Structures are given as structure tokens and as C-alpha cells.
Coordinates of C-alpha atoms (C1' of nucleotides) in Angstrom, one line a residue:
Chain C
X1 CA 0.0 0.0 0.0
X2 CA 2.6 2.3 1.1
X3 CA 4.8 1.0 -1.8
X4 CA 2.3 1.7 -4.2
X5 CA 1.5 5.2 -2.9
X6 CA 5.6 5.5 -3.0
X7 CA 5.5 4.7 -6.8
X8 CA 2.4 6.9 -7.9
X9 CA 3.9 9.6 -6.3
X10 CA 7.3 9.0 -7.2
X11 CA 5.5 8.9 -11.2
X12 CA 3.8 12.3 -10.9
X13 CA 6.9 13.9 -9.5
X14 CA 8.7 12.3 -13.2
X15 CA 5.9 14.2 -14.4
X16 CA 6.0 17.5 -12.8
X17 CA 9.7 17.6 -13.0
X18 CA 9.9 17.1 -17.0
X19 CA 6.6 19.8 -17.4
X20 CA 8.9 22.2 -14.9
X21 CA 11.9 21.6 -17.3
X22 CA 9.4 22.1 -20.4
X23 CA 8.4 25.4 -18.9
X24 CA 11.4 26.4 -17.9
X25 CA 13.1 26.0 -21.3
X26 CA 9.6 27.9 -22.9
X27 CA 10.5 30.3 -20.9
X28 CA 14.1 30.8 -22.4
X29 CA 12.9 30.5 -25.8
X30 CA 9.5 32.8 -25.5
X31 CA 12.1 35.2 -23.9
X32 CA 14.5 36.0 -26.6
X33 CA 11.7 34.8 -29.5
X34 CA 9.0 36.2 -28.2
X35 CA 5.5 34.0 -28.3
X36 CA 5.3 34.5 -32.2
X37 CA 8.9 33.2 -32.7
X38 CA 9.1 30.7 -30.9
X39 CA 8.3 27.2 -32.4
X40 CA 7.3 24.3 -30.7
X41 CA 9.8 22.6 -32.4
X42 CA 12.8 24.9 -30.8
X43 CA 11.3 24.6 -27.3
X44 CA 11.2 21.0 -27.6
X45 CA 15.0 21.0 -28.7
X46 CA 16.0 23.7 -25.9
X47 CA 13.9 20.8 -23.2
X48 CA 15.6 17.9 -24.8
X49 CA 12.8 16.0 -25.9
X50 CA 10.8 15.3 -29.3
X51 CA 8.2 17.9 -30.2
X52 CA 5.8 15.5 -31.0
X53 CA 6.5 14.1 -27.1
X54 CA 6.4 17.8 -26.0
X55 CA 2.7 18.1 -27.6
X56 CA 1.5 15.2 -25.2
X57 CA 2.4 17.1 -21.9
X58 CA 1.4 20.8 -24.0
X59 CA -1.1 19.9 -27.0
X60 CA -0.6 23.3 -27.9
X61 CA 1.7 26.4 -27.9
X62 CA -1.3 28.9 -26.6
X63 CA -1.5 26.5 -23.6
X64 CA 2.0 26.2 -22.8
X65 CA 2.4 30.3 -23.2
X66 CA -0.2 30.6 -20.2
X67 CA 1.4 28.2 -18.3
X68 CA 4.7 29.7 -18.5
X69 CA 2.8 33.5 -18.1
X70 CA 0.9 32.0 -15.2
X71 CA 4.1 31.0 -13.3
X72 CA 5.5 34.2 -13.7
X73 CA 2.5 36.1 -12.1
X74 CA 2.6 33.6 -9.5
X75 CA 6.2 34.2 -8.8
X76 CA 6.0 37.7 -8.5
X77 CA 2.8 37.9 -6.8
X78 CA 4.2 36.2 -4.1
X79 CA 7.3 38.0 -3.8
X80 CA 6.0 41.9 -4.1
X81 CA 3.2 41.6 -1.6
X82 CA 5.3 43.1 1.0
X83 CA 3.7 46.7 1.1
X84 CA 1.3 44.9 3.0
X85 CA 3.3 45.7 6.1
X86 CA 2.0 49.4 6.5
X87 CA 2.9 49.1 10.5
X88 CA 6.6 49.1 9.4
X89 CA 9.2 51.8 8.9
X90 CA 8.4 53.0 5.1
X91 CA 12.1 53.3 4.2
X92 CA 12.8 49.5 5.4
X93 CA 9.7 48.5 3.8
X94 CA 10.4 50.3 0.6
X95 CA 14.4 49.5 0.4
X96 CA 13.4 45.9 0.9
X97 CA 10.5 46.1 -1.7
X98 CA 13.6 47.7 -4.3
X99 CA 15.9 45.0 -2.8
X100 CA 13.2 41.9 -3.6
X101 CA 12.6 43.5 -7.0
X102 CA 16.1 43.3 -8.4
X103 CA 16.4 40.0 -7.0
X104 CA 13.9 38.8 -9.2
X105 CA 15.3 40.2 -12.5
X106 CA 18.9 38.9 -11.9
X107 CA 17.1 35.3 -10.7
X108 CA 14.0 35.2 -13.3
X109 CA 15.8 37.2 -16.2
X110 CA 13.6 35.4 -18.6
X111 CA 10.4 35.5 -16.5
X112 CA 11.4 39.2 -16.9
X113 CA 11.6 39.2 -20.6
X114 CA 8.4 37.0 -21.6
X115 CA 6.3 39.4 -19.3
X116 CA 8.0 42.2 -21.2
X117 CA 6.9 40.9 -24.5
X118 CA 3.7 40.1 -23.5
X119 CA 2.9 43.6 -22.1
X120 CA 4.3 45.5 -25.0
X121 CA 2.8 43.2 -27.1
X122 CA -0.9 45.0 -25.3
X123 CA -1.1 41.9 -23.1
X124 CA -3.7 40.3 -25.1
X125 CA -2.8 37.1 -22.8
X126 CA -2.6 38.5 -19.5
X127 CA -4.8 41.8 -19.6
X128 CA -7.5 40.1 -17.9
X129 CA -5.2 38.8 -14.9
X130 CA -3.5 42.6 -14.9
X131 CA -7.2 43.9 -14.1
X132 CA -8.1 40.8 -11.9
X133 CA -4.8 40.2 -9.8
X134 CA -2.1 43.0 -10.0
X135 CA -4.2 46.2 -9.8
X136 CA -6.2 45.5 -6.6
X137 CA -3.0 45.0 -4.6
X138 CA -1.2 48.0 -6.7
X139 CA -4.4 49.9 -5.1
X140 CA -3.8 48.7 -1.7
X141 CA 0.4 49.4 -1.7
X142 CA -0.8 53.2 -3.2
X143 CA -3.5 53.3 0.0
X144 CA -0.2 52.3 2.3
X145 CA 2.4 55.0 0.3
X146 CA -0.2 57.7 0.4
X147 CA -0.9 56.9 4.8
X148 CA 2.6 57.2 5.1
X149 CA 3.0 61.1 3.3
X150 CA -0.4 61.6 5.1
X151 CA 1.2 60.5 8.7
X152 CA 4.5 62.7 7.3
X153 CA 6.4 59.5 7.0
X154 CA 8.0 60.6 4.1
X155 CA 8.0 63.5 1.7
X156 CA 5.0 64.3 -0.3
X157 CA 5.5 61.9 -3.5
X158 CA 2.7 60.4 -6.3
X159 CA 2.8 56.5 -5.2
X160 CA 1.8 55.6 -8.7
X161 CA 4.3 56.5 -10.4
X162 CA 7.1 56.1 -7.7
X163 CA 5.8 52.3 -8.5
X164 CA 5.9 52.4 -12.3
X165 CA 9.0 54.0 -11.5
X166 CA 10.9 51.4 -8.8
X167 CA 9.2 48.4 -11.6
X168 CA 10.8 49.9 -14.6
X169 CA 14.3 50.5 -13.0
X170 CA 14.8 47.1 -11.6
X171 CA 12.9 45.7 -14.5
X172 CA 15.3 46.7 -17.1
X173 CA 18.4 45.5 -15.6
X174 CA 16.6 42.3 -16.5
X175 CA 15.0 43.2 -20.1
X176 CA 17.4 45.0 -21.2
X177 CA 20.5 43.6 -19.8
X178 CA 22.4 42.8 -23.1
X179 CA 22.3 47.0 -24.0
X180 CA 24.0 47.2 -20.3
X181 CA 26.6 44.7 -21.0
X182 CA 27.3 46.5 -24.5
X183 CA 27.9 50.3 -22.7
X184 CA 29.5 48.4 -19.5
X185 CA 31.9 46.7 -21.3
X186 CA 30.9 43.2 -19.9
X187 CA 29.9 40.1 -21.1
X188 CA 27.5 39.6 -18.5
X189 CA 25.8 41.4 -15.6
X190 CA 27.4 40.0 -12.4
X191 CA 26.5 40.5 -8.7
X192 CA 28.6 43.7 -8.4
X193 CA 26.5 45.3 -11.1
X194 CA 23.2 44.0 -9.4
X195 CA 24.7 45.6 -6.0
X196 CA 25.5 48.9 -8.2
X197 CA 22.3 49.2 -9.4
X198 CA 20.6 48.5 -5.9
X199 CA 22.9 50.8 -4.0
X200 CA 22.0 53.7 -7.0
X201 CA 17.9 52.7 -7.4
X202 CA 17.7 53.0 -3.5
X203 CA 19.8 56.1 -2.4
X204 CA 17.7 57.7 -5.5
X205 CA 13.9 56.5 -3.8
X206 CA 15.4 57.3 -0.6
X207 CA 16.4 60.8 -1.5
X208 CA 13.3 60.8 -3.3
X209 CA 11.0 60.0 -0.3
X210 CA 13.3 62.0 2.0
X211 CA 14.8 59.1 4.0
X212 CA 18.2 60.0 3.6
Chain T
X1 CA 13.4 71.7 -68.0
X2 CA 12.1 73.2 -65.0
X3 CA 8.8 71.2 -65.9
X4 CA 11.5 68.2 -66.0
X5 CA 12.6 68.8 -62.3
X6 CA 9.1 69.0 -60.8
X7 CA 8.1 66.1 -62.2
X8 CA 10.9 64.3 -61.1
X9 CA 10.8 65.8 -57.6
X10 CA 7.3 65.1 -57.5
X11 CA 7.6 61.8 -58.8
X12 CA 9.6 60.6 -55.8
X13 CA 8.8 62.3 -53.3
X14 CA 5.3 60.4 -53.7
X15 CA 7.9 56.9 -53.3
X16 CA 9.4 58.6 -50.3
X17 CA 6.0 59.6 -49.2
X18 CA 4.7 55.8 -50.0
X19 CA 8.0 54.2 -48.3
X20 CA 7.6 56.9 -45.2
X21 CA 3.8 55.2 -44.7
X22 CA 5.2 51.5 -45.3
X23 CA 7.8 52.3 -42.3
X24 CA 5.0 54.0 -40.4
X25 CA 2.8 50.8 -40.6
X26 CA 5.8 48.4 -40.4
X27 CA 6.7 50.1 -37.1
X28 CA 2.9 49.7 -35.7
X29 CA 3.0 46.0 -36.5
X30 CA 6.4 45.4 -35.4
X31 CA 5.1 47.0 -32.5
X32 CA 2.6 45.2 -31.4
X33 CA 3.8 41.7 -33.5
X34 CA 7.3 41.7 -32.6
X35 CA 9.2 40.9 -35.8
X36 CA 8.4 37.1 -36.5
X37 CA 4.8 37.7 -35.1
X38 CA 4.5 40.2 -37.8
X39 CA 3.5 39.6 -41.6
X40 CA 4.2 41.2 -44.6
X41 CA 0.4 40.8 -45.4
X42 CA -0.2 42.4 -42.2
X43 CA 2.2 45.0 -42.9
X44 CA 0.6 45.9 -46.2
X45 CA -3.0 45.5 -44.6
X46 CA -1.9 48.2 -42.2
X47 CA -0.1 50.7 -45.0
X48 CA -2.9 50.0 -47.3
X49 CA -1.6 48.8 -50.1
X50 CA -1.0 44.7 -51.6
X51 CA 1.5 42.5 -50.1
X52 CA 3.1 42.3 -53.5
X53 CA 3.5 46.0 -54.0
X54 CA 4.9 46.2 -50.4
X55 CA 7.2 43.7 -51.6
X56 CA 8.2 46.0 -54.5
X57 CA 9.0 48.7 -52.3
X58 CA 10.7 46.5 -49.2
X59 CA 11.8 43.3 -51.3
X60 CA 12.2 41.2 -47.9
X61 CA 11.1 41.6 -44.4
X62 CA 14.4 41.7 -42.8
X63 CA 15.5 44.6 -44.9
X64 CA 12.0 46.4 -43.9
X65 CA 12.9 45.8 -39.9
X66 CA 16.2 47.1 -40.7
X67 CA 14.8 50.4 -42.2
X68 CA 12.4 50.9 -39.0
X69 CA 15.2 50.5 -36.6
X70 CA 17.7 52.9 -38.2
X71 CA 14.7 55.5 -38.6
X72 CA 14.5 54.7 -34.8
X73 CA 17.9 55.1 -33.6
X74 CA 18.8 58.5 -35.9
X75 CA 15.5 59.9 -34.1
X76 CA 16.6 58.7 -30.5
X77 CA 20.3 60.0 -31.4
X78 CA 20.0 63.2 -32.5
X79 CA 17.4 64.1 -29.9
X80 CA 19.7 62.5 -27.3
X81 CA 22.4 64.2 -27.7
X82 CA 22.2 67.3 -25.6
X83 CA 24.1 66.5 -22.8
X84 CA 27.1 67.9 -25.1
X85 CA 26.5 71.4 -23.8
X86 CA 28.3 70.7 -20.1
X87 CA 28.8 73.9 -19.6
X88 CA 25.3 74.4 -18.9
X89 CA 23.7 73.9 -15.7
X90 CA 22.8 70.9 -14.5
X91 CA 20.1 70.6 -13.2
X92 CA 18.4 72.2 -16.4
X93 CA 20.3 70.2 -18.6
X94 CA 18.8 66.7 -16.9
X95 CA 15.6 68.2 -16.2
X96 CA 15.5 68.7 -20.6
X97 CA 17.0 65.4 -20.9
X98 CA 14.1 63.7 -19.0
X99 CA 11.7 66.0 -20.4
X100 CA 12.8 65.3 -24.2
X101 CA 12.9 61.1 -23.3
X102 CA 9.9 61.2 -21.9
X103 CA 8.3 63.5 -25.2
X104 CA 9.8 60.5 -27.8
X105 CA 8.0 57.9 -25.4
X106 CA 4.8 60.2 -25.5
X107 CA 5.2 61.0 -29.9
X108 CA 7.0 57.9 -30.7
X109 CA 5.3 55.1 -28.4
X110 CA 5.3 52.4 -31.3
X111 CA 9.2 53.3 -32.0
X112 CA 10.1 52.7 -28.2
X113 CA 8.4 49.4 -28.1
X114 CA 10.2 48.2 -31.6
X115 CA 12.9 49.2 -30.0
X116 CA 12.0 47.3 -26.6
X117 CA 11.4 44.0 -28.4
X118 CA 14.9 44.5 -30.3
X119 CA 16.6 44.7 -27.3
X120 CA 14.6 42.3 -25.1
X121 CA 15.4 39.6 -27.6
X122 CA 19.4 39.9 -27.1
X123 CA 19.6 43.2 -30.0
X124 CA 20.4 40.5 -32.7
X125 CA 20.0 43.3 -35.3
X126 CA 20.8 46.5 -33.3
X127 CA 24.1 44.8 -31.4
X128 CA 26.2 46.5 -33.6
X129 CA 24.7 50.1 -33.8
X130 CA 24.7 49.9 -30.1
X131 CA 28.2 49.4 -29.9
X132 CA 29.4 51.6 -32.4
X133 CA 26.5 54.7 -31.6
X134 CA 24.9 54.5 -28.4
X135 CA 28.3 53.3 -26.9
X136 CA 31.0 56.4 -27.6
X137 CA 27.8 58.8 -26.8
X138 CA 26.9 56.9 -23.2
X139 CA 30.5 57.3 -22.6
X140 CA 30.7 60.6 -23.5
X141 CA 27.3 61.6 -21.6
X142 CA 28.8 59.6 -18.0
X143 CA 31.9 62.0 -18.4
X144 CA 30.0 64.8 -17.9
X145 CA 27.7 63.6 -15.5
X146 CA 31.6 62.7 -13.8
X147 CA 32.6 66.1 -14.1
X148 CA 29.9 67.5 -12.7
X149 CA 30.5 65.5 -9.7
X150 CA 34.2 66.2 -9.3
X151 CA 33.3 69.9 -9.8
X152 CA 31.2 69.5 -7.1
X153 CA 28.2 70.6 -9.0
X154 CA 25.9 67.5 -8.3
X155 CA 25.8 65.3 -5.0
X156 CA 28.0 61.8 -5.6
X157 CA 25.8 59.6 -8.2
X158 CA 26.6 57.2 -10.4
X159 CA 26.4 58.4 -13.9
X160 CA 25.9 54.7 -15.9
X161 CA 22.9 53.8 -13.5
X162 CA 21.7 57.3 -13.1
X163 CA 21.1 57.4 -17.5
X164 CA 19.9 53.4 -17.3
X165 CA 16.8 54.8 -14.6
X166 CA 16.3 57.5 -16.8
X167 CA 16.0 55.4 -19.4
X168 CA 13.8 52.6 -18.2
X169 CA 11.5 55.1 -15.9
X170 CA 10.7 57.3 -19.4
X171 CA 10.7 54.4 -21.8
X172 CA 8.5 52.3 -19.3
X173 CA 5.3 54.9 -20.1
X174 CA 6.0 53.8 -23.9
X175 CA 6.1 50.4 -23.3
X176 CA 4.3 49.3 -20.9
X177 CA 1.4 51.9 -21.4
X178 CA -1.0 48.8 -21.3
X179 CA -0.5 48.0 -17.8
X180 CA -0.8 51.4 -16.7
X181 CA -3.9 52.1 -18.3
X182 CA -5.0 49.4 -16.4
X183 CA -3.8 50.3 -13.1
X184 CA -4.9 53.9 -13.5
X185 CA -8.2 53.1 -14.8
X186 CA -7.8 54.9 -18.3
X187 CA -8.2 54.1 -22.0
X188 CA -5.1 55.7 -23.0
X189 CA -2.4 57.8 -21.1
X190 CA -3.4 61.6 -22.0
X191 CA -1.1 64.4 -21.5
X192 CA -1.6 64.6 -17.6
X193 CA -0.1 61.4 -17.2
X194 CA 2.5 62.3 -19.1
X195 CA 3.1 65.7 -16.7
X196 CA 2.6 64.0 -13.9
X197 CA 5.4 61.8 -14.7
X198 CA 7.7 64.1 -15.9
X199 CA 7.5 65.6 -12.2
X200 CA 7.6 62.6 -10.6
X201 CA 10.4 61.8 -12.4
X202 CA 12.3 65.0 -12.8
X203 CA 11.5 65.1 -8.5
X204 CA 13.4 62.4 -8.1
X205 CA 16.1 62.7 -10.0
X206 CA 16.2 66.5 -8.9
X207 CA 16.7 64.9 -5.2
X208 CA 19.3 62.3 -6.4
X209 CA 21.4 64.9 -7.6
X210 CA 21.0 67.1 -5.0
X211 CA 19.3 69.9 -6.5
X212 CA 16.0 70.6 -4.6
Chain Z
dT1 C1' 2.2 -12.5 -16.0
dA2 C1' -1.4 -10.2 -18.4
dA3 C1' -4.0 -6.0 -18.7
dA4 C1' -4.2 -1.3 -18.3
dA5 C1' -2.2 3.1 -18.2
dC6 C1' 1.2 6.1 -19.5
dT7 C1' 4.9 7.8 -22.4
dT8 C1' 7.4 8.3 -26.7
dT9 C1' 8.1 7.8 -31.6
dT10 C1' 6.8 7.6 -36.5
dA11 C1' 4.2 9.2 -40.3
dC12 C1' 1.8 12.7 -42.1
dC13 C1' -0.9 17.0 -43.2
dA14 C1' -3.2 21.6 -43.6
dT15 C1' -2.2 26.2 -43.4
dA16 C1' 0.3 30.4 -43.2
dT17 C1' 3.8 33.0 -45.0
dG18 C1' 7.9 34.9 -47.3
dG19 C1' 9.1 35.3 -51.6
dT20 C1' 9.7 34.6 -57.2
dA21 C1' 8.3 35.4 -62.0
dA22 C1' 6.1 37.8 -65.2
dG23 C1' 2.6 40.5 -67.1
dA24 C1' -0.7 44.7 -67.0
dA25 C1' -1.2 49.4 -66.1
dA26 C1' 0.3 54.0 -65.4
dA27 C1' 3.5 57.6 -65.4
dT28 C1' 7.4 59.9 -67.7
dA29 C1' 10.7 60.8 -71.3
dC30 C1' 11.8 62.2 -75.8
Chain E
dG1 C1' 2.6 59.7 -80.0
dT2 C1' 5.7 56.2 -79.1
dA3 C1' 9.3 54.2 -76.2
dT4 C1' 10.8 53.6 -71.7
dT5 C1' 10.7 53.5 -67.0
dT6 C1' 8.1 52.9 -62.9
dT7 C1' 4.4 51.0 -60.3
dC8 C1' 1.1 47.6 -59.3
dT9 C1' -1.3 43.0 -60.0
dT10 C1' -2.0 38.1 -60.8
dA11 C1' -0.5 33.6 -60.4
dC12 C1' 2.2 30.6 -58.1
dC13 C1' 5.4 28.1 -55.0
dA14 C1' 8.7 26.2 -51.3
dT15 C1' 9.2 26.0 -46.7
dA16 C1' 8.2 26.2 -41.9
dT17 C1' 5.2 25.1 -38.4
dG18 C1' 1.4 23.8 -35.4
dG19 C1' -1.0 20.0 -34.9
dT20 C1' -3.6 15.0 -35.8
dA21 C1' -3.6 9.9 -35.8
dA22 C1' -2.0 6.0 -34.5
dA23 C1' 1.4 2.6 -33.5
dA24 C1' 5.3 1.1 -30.5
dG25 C1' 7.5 1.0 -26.2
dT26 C1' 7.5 1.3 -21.2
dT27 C1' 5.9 1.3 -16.6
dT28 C1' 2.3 0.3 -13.3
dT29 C1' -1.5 -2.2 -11.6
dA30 C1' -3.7 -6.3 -10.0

DNA sequence: TAAAACTTTTACCATATGGTAAGAAAATAC
DNA sequence: GTATTTTCTTACCATATGGTAAAAGTTTTA
């Protein structure tokens, strides 16, 4: 009995492990192809399987876009509810919000770079989950900025576009990483640069919220 | 013979005219499309003419993207270019710089994103402009910034991340226009948006530097 | 060990799309 | 007014690609 449970499980995990390394190499490909470019055949490849054996766990390329789009939203979701903290010092809350965000461009690069496409492509995937997920918690961390100038926390600043603002700077050290590596003179963005680019992005919101 | 020349003139400056709308349209799709997403059907649909005439004009698609992204980058250059004048002051000489990058996300929104996609997907056509362009110019812009600093004129920043915020806050309102609509409940970003940005921008980039 | 379920491969196809070739039509030159 | 050049259309095609159908192979169940 126990056995048997052992060996279903141990089956599904086969299973989830080989769809995590079918997404995960979607993700790469979607991510420098964009969802038009990329062919079912080149994921496949990229996963090292057969496309026809990739169809079986995706039978199509719309559904395995979602999937991939889906994790991504989960991902940072998770990670960016930490406004949600409004008892906190704003300046720790907000340097650890910048902090989190960087960390997830230099970990989920590509999860960067598909969202990118997607949104600049008008989102036609994930407009819906924009309306129905991101923008009631972007209205509840603008509620918390807004208390805080209210309380005199911090200086008097527009919380919407501080956001847009703190997304697209830690955003592009992600999208648009290979431009940086061109006019830095590197062949990759390492940890230094990440720690540059935290150390400038927070002493700029700090300055900019009057915490420093 | 003057009859000669007007003809001629006239004669192709209609083809100019016609390739200036192809270019136009190209840049909408490629826009929204990303380059394999987008067709030359599509393309023609959009410039309102037959795919085969399109073809007459643009003889292959590559060619076509190629044209759109130069038209891009001489646009973004020449109107990028003003920190040359460093013996201006400072703070009005960033506070134009944000103002004229955030006016090409606001005139040229379908350009930006082109642009975004390009660069997103690892620059394979732009690597090279990039390097020999934007490069020498980014080098030449962080000296400035540099001297600025050592003359004591601006608080301690760092030039290089300083220009990529700039970047990525101003493009971000091209780009990702989509999500904020969402977020801010509009149809389109309207010239307020645009105003309020530029202040919340030019605030804090004001306060980074030191000059408020 | 035989059946059942799951996984992978083989064979194939319909459609979309970039592009060629060549002729018709229109504008321009002489 | 005819020749020539330029512009546009019609007909067509080769290839790439997402996807179907079904058989073969493998693992799990009982």
C-alpha cells in the first residue's frame, strides 16, 4: 500500500519535473523569441525531448504560453506583496521592496523578458489577470504610500508613479540587460552590477522619499 | 526643364511619401507583432496597399525591420544628444534630458516598443549600432555627469545607473502603457499622465542629484 | 504474467507565410 | 505619340510550423 503510494507519487513527480523543465526552457525561448517566434519545435529542442513528445504534456503552444505566463504572475505575486506591512518603517519596507525587485530580474531574467513581450505586445494574454490580480493589490500598496506622506512619514511623493517607476528600474536590468553589458563593457551582468544598481535605485527612492 | 525637375521631384517624393507610410505601418506591427509575429500581409493591410507592392517597395522583411530600426535610432540619437553642452547647468540640462525622453515615449510610443522587443530579444540586429552609436555617446554623456561630480556641482551619483533609470522610468510609459492604463483606470495615457510623470520623475532625480 | 495506463516515436498533413516570376497598367521621357 | 521606365497586380510556390492519428514501447496495476 505504502509502496504503491511511493510509486504513484514517485511517477507524478517524473511528471511534474519534466513539465517544470518544459516550462522552464519555454520560458528561455519565448524570452529572446517572443510568443510568435518561438516554435514548438525549438522549445522541444531547448527541453531535450521530441516535439511530438512535448505536444503530449502541452497539446498546444497557446496553452503552454499561459502556463509559462501564469508562473510568472505567480512568482511575483508572491514575492511583491510586501507593502502589506504598513505598521513598518516606510524606508525599510520600501528598500526591501527595491531589494526583492532586483532580485527577481537577476534570478527570473527570462520571466522578466516574456512578461516584457507580452505587455508590450498590449497583453492580449494577461490583460485580464493585470485587471483581476495586480491592480487590486497596486491599489492597496498606493493606500499604504499615500498613509505614510499623510502620517509625514515621508516627503509628499505620487505612489503611482514612484511604482511604475521602482518596476521599470529594476525591471530593465533584466529586459534590457544585453544593451548594459554593450555600454559596460561586460559580457554579463554579475553580482557587483546588481549591487551597483541597488545601492543607485535605492539612495535615489530614498532621497526621493526623504529618508536620507 | 524646370517642368522636368518638378516632375521628377514630385515623382519621388510620392515613393518617399509611399516608403515613409510603409515604415509607419511596419513600425505599428512590429510593435505590437514583434518581428516574427508580424506579416508582410499584415504589414501591407496596415499601409494599405497589396503585399506584393509592399514587396516591390521593401523586397524582404528583414530589410523592412532594418529600415524601421535605423529610422528609430537616428530619431533617438539626434534628440539624445544634448548633454554635449556641459557647460550648462545641470540641473536644467537633466531636467530637458528627462523632459525630451519622456516627449519621444509620449510622440514615438510604437518606435520605443520596436525598440523594446529588439533589445529584449538579445539586440540581434541592433548589437552592432549599439556598440558603435549609443556606446561612444553613453561614454561621452557619463563623463559629464563625472565632471559634474568632481566639480562639485551634483551630489555623488553614479552616472551609468543614473542614464539606465532614466531610461527605463521614461521608456517604461511607452512600453508598458497597457499596464498602466490598467492600473490607473484609463483608455489611453493623456497628456496629464505624461506631466505627472515628468515631475515625478524630474522630483526624483532632482533629489538624487541634489538639487532641490 | 497479463491487462491497463502512461509515455514516446513515426508518419503525415493543412495552413500560413515569405518570396519569385512575369505580365498589366500607369506615369514619364523624348 | 511612341518608347521607356516605374508602379502595381496576378499567379504561383517552397518551406516552416502547429497539430492530428496511431502505432510502438515502457511502466504500473492487479
Amino acid at each position: 500500500m505504502s509502496e504503491t503510494k511511493r510509486k504513484t507519487r514517485k511517477k507524478s513527480a517524473n511528471r511534474e519535473l519534466l513539465e517544470a523543465r518544459i516550462i522552464r526552457a519555454a520560458e528561455i525561448v519565448f524570452a529572446t523569441k517572443g510568443f510568435s517566434g518561438s516554435t514548438m519545435d525549438r522549445i522541444a529542442e531547448t527541453a531535450k525531448i521530441s516535439k511530438q513528445n512535448l505536444i503530449y504534456y502541452f497539446p498546444n503552444k497557446d496553452l503552454l504560453y499561459k502556463r509559462v505566463l501564469q508562473e510568472i504572475l505567480d512568482i511575483w505575486m508572491e514575492k511583491l506583496s510586501m507593502l502589506e506591512s504598513p505598521t513598518q518603517n516606510p524606508e525599510e519596507v520600501i528598500r526591501r521592496y527595491v531589494h526583492e525587485k532586483l532580485r527577481l530580474s537577476r534570478e527570473y531574467p527570462n520571466s522578466s523578458k516574456v512578461f516584457a513581450h507580452e505587455v508590450i505586445s498590449g497583453a492580449p494574454v494577461l490583460k485580464a489577470h493585470l485587471i483581476s490580480q495586480l491592480k487590486p493589490q497596486f491599489e492597496r500598496d498606493v493606500a499604504v504610500v499615500n498613509q505614510w506622506v499623510e502620517r509625514g512619514l515621508i516627503k509628499p511623493v505620487d505612489p503611482r508613479h514612484l511604482f511604475f517607476t521602482i518596476w521599470a528600474a529594476t525591471q530593465t536590468y533584466a529586459d534590457f540587460s544585453v544593451q548594459m553589458e554593450i555600454l559596460l563593457d561586460k559580457p554579463q551582468l554579475d553580482d557587483d552590477d546588481f549591487d551597483e544598481a541597488e545601492a543607485a535605485i535605492t539612495q535615489m527612492v530614498m532621497r526621493a522619499i526623504g529618508a536620507d
